[in-house]
Each structure stands twice: as structure tokens, then as C-alpha cells.
Coordinates of C-alpha atoms in Angstrom, one line a residue:
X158 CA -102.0 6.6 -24.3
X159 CA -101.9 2.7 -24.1
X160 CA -104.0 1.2 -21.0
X161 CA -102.1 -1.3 -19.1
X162 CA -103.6 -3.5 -16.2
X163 CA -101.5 -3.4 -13.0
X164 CA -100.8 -7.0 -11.1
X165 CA -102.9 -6.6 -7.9
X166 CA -104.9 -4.2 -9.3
X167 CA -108.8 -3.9 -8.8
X168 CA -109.0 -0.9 -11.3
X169 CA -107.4 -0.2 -14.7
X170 CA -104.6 2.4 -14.6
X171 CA -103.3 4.7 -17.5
X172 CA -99.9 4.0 -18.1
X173 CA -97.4 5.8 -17.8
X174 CA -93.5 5.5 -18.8
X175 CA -90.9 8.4 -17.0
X176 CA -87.6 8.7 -15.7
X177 CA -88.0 8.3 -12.6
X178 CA -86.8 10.9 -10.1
X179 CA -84.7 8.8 -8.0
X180 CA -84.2 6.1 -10.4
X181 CA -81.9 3.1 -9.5
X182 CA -78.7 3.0 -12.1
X183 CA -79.3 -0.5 -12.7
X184 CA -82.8 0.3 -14.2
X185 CA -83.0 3.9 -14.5
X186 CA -86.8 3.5 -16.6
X187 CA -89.6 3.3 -14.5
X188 CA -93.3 2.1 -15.6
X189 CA -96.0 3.5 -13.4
X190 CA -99.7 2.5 -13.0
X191 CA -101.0 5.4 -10.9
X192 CA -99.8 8.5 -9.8
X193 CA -98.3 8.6 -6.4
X194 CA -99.8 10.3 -3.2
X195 CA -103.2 9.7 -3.7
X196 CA -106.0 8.9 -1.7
X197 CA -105.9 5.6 -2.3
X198 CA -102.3 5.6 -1.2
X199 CA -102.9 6.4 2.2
X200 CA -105.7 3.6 2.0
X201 CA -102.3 1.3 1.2
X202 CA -100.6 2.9 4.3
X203 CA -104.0 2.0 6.3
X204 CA -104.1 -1.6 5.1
X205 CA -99.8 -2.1 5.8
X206 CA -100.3 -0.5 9.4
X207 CA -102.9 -3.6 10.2
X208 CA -100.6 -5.9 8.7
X209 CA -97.7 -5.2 10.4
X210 CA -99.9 -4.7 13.4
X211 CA -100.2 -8.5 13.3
X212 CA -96.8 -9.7 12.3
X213 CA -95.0 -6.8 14.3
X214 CA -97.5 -7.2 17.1
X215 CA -96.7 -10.8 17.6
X216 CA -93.2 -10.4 17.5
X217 CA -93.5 -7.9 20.0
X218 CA -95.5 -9.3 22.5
X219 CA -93.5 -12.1 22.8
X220 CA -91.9 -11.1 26.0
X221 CA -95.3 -12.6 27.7
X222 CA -94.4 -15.9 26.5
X223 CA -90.5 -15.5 27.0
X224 CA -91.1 -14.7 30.6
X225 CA -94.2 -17.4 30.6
X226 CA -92.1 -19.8 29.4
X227 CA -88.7 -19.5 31.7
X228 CA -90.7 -18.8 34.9
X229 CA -93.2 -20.9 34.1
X230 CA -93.7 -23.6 31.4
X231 CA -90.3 -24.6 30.7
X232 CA -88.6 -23.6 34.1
X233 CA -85.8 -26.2 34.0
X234 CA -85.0 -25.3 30.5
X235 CA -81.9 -23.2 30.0
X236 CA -82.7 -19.6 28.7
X237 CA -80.4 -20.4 25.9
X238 CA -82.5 -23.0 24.1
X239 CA -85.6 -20.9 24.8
X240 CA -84.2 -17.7 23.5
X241 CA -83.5 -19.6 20.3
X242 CA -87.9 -19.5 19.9
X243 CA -87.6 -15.5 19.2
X244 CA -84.3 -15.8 17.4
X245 CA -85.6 -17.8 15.3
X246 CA -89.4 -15.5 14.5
X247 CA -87.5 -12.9 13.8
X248 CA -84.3 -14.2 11.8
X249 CA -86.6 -16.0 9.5
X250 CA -89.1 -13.0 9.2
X251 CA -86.2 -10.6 8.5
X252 CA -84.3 -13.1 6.3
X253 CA -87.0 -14.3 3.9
X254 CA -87.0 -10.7 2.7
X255 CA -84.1 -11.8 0.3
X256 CA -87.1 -14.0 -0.9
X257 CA -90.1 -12.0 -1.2
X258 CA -88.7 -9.3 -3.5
X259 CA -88.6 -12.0 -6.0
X260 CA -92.4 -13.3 -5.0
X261 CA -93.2 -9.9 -5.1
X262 CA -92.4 -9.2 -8.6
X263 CA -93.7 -12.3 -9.8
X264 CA -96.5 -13.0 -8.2
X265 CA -97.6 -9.4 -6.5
X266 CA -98.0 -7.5 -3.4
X267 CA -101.8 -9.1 -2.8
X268 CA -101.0 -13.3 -3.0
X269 CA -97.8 -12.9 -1.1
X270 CA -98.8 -11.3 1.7
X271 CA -102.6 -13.1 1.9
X272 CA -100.0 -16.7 1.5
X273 CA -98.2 -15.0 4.9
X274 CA -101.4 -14.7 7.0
X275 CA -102.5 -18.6 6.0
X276 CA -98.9 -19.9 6.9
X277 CA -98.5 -17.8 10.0
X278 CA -102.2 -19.2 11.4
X279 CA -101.3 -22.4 11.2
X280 CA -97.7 -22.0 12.7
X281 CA -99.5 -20.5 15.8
X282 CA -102.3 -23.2 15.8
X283 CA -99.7 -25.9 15.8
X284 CA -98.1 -24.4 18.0
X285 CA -100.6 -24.8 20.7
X286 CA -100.5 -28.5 20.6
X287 CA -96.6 -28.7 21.2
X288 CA -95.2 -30.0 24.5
X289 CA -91.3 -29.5 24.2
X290 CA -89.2 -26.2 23.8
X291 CA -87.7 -28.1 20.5
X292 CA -91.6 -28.2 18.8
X293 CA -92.2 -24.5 19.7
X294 CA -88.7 -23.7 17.7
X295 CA -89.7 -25.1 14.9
X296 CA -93.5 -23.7 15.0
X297 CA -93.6 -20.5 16.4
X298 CA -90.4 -19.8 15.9
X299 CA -89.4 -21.2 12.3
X300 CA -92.6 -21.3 10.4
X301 CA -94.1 -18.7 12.1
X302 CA -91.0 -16.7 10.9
X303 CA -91.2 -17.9 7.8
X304 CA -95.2 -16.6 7.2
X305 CA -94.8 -13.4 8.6
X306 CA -91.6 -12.6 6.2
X307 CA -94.1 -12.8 3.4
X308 CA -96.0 -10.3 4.8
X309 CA -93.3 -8.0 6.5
X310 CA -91.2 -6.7 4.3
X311 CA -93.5 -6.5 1.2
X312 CA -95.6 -4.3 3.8
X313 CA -93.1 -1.6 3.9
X314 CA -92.3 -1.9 0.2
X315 CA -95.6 -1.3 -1.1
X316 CA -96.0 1.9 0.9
X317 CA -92.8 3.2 -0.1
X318 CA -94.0 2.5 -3.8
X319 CA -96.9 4.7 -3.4
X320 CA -95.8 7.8 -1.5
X321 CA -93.1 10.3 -2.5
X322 CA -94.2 13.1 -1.1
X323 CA -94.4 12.2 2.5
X324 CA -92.9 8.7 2.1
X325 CA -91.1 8.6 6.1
X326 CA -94.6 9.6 7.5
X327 CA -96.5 6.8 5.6
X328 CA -94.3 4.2 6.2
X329 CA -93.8 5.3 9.7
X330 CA -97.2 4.9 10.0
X331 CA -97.5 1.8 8.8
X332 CA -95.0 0.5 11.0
X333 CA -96.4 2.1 14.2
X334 CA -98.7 -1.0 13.9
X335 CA -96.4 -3.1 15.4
X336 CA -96.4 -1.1 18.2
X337 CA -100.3 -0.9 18.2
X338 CA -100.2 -4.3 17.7
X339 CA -97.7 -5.2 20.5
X340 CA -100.2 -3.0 22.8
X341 CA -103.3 -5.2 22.1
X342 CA -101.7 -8.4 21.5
X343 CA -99.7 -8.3 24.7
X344 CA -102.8 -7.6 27.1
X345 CA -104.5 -10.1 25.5
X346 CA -102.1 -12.8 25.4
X347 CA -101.4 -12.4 29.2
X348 CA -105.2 -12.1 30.0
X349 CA -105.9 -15.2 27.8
X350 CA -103.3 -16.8 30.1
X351 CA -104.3 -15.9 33.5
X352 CA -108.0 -16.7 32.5
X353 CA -107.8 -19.8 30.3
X354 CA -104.3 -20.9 28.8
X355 CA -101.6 -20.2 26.5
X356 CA -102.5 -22.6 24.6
X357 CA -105.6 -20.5 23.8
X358 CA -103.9 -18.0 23.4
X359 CA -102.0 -19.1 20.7
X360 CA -104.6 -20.2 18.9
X361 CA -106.9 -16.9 19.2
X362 CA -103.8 -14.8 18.0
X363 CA -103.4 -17.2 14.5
X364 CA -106.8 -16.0 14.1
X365 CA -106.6 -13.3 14.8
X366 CA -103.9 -12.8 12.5
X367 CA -105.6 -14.7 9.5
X368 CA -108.5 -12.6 9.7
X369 CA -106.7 -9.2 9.8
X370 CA -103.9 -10.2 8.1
X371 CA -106.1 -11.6 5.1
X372 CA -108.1 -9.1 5.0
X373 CA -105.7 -6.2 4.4
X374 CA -103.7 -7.7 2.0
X375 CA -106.8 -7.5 -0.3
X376 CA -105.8 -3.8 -1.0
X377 CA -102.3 -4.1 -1.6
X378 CA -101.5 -3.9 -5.3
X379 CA -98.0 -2.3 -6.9
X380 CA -98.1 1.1 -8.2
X381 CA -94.4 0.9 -10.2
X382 CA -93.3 -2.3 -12.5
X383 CA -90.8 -4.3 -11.1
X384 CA -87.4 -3.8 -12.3
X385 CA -86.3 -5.7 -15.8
X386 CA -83.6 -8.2 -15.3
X387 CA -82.0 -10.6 -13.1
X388 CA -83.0 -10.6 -9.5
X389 CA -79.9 -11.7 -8.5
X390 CA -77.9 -9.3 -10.3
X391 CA -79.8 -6.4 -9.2
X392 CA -79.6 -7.9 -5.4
X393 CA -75.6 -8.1 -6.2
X394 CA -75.5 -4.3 -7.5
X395 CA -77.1 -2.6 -4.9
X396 CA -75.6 -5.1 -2.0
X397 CA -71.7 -3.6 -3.0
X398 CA -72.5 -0.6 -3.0
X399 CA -71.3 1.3 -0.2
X400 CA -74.3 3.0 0.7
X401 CA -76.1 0.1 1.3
X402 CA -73.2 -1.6 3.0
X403 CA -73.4 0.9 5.6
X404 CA -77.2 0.5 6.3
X405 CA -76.7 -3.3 6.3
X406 CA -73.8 -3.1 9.2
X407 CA -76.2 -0.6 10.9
X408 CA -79.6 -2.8 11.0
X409 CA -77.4 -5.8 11.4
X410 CA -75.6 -4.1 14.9
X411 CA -79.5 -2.9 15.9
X412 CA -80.8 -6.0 15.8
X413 CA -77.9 -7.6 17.6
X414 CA -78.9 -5.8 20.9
X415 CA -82.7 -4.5 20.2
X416 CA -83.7 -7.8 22.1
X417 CA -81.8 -7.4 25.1
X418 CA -84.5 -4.7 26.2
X419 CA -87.6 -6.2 24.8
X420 CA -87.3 -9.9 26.1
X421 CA -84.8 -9.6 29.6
X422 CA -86.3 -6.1 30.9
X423 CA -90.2 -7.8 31.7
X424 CA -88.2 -10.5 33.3
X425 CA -86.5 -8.5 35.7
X426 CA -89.1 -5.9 36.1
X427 CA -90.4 -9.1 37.3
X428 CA -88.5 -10.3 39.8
X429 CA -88.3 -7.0 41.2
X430 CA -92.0 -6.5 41.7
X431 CA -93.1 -10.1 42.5
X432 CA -95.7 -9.4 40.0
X433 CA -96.4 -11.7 37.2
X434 CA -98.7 -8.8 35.3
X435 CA -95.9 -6.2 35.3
X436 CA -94.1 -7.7 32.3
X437 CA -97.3 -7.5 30.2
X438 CA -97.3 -4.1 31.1
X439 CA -93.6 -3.1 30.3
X440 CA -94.3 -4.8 27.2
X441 CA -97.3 -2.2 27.0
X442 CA -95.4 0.9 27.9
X443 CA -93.0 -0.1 25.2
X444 CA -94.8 -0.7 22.4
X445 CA -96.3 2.2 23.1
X446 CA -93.6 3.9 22.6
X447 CA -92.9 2.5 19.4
X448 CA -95.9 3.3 17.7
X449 CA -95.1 6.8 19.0
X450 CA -92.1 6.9 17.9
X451 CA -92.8 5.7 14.2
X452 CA -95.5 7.7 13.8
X453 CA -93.1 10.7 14.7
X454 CA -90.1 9.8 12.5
X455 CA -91.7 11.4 9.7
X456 CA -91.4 15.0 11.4
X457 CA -88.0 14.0 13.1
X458 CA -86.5 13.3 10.2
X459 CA -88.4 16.3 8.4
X460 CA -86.6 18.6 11.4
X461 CA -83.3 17.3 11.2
X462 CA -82.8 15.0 8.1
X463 CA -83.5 11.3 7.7
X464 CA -79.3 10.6 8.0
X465 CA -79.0 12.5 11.1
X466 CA -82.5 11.0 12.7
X467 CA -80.4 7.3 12.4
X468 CA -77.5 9.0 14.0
X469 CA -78.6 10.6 17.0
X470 CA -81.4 7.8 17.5
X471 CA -79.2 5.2 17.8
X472 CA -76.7 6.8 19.9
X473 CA -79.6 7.9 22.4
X474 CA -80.3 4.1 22.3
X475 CA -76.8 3.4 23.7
X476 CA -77.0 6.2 26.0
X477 CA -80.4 5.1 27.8
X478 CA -79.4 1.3 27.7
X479 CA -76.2 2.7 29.9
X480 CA -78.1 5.0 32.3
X481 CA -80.9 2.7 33.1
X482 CA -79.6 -0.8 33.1
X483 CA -76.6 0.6 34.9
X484 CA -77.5 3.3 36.8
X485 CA -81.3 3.6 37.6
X486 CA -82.0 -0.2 38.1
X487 CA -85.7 -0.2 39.4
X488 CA -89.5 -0.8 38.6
X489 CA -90.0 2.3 38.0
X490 CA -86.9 2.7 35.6
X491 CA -87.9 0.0 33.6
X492 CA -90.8 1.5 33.3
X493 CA -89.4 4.8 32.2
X494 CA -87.1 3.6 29.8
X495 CA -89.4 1.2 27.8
X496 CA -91.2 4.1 27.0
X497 CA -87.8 6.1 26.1
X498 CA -86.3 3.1 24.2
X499 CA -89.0 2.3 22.1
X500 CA -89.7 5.7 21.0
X501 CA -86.3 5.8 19.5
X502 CA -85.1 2.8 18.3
X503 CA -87.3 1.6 15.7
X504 CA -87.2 4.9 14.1
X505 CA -84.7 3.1 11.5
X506 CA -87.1 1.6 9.9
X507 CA -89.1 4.2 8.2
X508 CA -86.2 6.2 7.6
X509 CA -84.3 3.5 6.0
X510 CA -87.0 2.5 3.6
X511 CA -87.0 6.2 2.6
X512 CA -83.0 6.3 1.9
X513 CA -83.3 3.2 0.4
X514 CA -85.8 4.5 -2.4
X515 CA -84.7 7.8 -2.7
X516 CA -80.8 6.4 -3.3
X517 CA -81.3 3.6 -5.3
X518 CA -85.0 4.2 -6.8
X519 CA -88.4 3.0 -6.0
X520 CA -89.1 0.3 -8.6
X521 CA -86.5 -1.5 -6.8
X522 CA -87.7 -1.0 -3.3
X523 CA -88.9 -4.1 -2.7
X524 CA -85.7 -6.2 -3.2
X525 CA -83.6 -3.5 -1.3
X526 CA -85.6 -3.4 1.8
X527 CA -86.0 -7.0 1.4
X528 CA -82.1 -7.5 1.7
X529 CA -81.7 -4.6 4.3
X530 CA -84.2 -6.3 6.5
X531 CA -82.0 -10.1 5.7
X532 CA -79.1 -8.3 7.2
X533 CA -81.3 -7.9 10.1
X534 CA -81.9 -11.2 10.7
X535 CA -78.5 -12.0 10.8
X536 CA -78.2 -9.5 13.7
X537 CA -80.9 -11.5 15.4
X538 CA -79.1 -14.6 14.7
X539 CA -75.8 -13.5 16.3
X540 CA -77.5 -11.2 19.2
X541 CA -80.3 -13.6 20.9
X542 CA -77.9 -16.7 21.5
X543 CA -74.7 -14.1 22.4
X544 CA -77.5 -12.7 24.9
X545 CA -78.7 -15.9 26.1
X546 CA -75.1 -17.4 26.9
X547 CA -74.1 -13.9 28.7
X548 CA -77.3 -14.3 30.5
X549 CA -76.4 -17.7 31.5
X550 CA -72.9 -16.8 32.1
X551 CA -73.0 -14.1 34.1
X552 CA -76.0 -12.6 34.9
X553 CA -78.3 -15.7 36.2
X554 CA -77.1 -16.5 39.1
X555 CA -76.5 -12.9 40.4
X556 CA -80.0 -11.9 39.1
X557 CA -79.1 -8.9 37.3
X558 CA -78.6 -8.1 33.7
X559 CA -75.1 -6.3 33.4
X560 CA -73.7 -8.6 30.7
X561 CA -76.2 -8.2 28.3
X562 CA -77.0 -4.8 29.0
X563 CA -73.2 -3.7 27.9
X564 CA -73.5 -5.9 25.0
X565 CA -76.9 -3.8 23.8
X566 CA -74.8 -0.4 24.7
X567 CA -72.3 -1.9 22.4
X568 CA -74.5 -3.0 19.8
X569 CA -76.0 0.7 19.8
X570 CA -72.8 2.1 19.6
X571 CA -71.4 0.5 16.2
X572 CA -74.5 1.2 15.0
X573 CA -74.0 4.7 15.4
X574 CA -70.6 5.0 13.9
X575 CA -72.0 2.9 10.5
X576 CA -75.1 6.1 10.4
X577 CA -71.9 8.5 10.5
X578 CA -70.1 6.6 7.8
X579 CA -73.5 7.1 5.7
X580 CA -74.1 10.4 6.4
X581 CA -70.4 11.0 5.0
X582 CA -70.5 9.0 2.1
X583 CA -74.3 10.4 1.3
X584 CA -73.2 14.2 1.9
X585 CA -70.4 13.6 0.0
X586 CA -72.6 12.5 -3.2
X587 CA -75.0 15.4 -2.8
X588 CA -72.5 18.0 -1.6
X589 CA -73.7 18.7 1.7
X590 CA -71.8 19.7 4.7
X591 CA -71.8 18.2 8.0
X592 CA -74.0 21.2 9.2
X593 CA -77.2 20.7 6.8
X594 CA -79.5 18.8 7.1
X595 CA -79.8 15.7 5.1

């Protein structure tokens, strides 16, 4: 048997050519460099959960600076213009996913995501030393965006390349680092605050970021060769096909109204208690329940089928945005359903990375959850500003958040009728009722 060095690798591999199990049509051979499930596997799992525990994390807590910033910094702003500062992390995070599959498979798991951290320190840094809403846009939002797209989606990629076995549990959690990450970064960033300024703040987080960020991306190496051919023909085969089409209307209608809970809910929570500290802590209570949550979708979907998981998650999602924005509107509520909602609404994103590999194959991973998580972005792109005008519109001057609250509901609700159009169109491939699991 021939040895073969793997990019990223610290170790030599035997090599060894197979048809893969779940191999994509497009390039049905795969060419591994290590078996699959092994201990060192799980050490990639490790290593991805502190990643995304920084770039996840920082997303996440942003709700201390959204409410920071329009109570605070940049009062006689419009909400609008400062809304555009999350839009913008998050479009370009999920977006430059289109990119990385091609970095990754040029230049490796390891340098793109260690090139991620540097760029995302020094968005952060910069950012501290900004004094309009325009210079925070292009800083933390754009380039900070930009840096953590490198390490994103490659983050969930490389764990789905070296688990089979119990793929939704690793990459849930690896993804239940955002929440972790949301947890620490959000008490911090509002202690740092209170106690010595945002501007410190900022620049503790970008290192922060570097440090773990850097760090962990030392372990990453790929497990499966990257697909033969043309990038942008492989992107183009698996983009029409229906399958896919489905999950990219899906993430695209998540993202549209994921935000309405995570950066208007700590505002009114504050204006209802008069307390500034109450929307770190509904920022806490949620990403709590995130890491939860993805840490869990490996056993939900093990119970009940990674195609019905998306289904009834995301029409609990509509159900709870409906009962407490409408009906139980209090501290206390808020409280309630921030743990509730994000328990269940990121559980798409392990669960999607496994349909994506098991349907189309694993040595294309990378580029499929790279364009998944694109179509994501755009549903950050349309939601935030649709949100921010509805807030200005409507809900601002009566202090409440009705407007935006039925457009989340809504959001939730095409999402969960795209799920339904998968399960079909997968059952129908594998011969499976509408009463199995699948």
C-alpha cells in the first residue's frame, strides 16, 4: 500500500482509495488519509467547538453591543443603520462560505482557518478606535465577517469529514461552542463595559479570539481528498439539485427571522426592567440554550430522524415566537423563552451538515456547507434591515415589538414548509413513508 502525506497533516497516513458510502455523483471516488471515528477525530470536534466558540460567541453576544450602542453610544442613530453592523458580521461570515470550500481544498483546513483568527483580531482591534456607526460597519461588521467566514464554515466541514458514525453529535458539539462561547463572551463584554469601556472590550475579545482561535486551528487537517474537478461546476451540480434547493430556502427563511429574538428581545427585556444588566443576561439564558440544544441534536435527531428534527424544530420556533412575543410579554417571558428558543433553533445546523454529507458525500462537504451557509447570509441580508425598518415603522414609538415578532413567526413558518418539501423529496429517494423515521 502506497503512503501518501495528507495536507494539514502532522503524521503520515496510509492511503486508502474506496467507494465511498455516501459518495457524491459528481465524484463518486473518494481518497482517504485515516480512518474515520477515531480518537483523534473527536480531538477535531474538540478543537472546532473552541473555534466556533469564538466566531459563534462573538456573533452571539452581540446583543450587548446592539443594545449598548442604541441606548447608549449612538442614541440618535436610527436602529436601521445600526442594525446593518450585525447584518453585515453575519452575511459576510455566512457568505464567504462560497469562498472557503475552494481555500479549503487548496490551501487546507489548518492556514484557512489560522488566516481567520489574524483577520478577525484586527477587525475587532480597529474597531475600538472608530467613532461613527459607518467605521464600526465596515470593521466589525464587514471585515470582522469576512475573518470569521474562514474559520466558520470550514469548522463544521472538517468535523463532518472525520465522523460517520456519530457525525450529528460531533458536529453538534462543535457547534454548541457558539453557545458556550455566547455565555462567556457576553458576561464579559458587559462587565468590561460597566468596569472600563467598550472599547476595551473590543480589544480583549480580538485577543481573545487570536489566541484561541490560533491555537485550535493547529489541529485541523482533512481526513478525505478534495473532490477532482472544477469548483464551480461541482458548486453548480449540487446547487440545482432539489435537495439542496430545499435546505437553501430553509436556512435562507431561518436566518431571515433568527435575529429578531437575539438582538430586539435584550432590548425590551430592558426597557421593561429598567436594568441595563438584564440584556447580558437574556443573552446568557439564550446561549445557553443553544449550546444545549446542539449538543442534544444528535439524540433528537437519533429519536426521531434528522428530516423530522428540522421539521418540528422549526415549527416550534414559530410557535414560541407567537406565544411569547404575543401573548406572554414580560421579564420573565423573555426570560423563558430565550432558553426555549435557543434550544431549538439552531438545531439546523448540525443536522444539515449531516444531510448534506450523507446525500451528496463527504469529500464534497466542505463546498456544500459552504454554499448552504451563503444562502444564509442572504437571509441575514434580507431579515436585519426588513427588521430594522418594521422596528422603525411600527414598533418604536409604541415600544413594543409586534412587527417584527410576526415577521420572525413568518420566517419560521416557511421554513417549516421547505423541511416538509425535503422530507418528501428525501423519503421519496429512499422509499420511506411519512411514518418512519428519517
Amino acid at each position: 500500500m502506497s503512503i501518501n502525506v495528507a495536507p494539514d497533516t502532522l503524521n503520515q497516513h496510509d492511503t486508502i482509495s474506496s467507494k465511498s458510502e455516501h459518495a457524491s455523483s459528481t465524484d463518486p471516488e473518494t481518497i482517504e488519509y485515516a480512518e474515520p471515528d477515531t480518537k483523534y477525530a473527536w480531538l477535531v470536534a474538540v478543537a472546532a467547538l473552541l473555534n466556533l466558540a469564538t466566531t459563534m460567541g462573538t456573533l452571539n453576544s452581540f446583543g450587548v453591543y446592539q443594545q449598548y450602542y442604541l441606548n447608549t453610544l449612538y442614541s440618535t442613530d436610527s436602529a436601521v443603520s445600526i442594525s446593518w453592523i450585525s447584518t453585515l458580521i453575519s452575511f459576510c461570515m455566512f457568505v464567504g462560505g462560497v469562498f472557503t470550500g475552494k481555500l479549503v481544498d487548496k490551501f487546507g483546513f489548518r492556514i484557512t482557518c489560522f488566516s481567520g483568527s489574524v483577520v478577525c483580531c484586527v477587525a475587532l482591534i480597529l474597531a475600538s478606535f472608530t467613532s461613527r456607526v459607518w467605521q464600526l460597519v465596515l470593521t466589525q461588521g464587514i471585515m470582522l465577517g469576512l475573518g470569521a467566514s474562514l474559520i466558520f464554515s470550514p469548522s463544521i466541514s472538517v468535523v463532518a469529514q472525520w465522523h460517520t458514525k456519530h457525525r450529528v453529535l460531533a458536529t453538534g458539539i462543535a457547534v454548541a461552542g457558539g453557545g458556550i462561547g455566547g455565555m462567556v463572551f457576553s458576561v464579559a463584554t458587559q462587565s468590561i463595559i460597566d468596569n472600563v469601556s467598550y472599547k476595551w472590550s473590543l480589544r480583549i475579545l480580538g485577543l481573545l479570539l487570536f489566541t484561541i482561535s490560533g491555537a485550535s486551528s493547529m489541529v485541523y487537517k482533512r481526513r478525505i481528498a478534495p473532490a477532482q474537478g472544477s469548483n464551480t461546476r461541482l458548486l453548480f451540480a449540487i446547487a440545482r439539485d432539489p435537495r439542496f434547493i430545499c435546505i437553501a430556502l430553509a436556512v435562507m427563511f431561518i436566518n431571515m427571522g433568527y435575529f429578531e429574538p437575539l438582538l430586539y428581545v435584550p432590548t425590551l427585556a430592558v426597557i421593561q426592567s429598567g436594568t441595563q444588566s438584564t440584556s447580558s443576561n437574556i443573552v446568557l439564558v439564550f446561549n445557553a440554550g443553544t449550546t444545549i440544544g446542539r449538543v442534544l441534536s444528535g439524540l433528537i435527531s437519533k429519536l426521531i430522524g434528522p428530516a423530522n428534527t428540522n421539521i418540528a424544530s422549526n415549527f416550534l420556533c414559530c410557535l414560541f415566537v407567537c406565544i411569547f412575543m404575543f401573548g406572554i410579554n414580560s421579564v420573565v417571558g423573555h426570560y423563558v423563552f430565550s432558553a426555549l428558543f435557543g434550544t431549538i433553533s439552531t438545531l439546523y445546523l448540525a443536522v444539515n451538515t449531516h444531510i448534506l454529507a450523507h446525500e451528496f458525500g463527504p469529500q464534497v462537504v466542505a463546498s456544500s456547507v459552504g454554499l448552504s451557509m451563503a444562502c444564509c447570509g442572504v437571509g441575514v441580508l434580507v431579515g436585519n434591515p426588513v427588521q430594522g425598518v418594521l422596528y422603525e415603522t411600527y414598533d418604536k414609538t409604541h415600544t413594543e415589538f409586534n412587527a417584527v415578532s410576526a415577521w420572525a413567526a413568518a420566517c419560521f413558518a416557511a421554513a417549516t414548509v421547505c423541511y416538509m418539501v425535503l422530507r418528501w423529496l428525501v423519503g421519496r429517494k429512499h422509499k420511506v413513508s411519512w411514518f418512519q423515521k428519517i
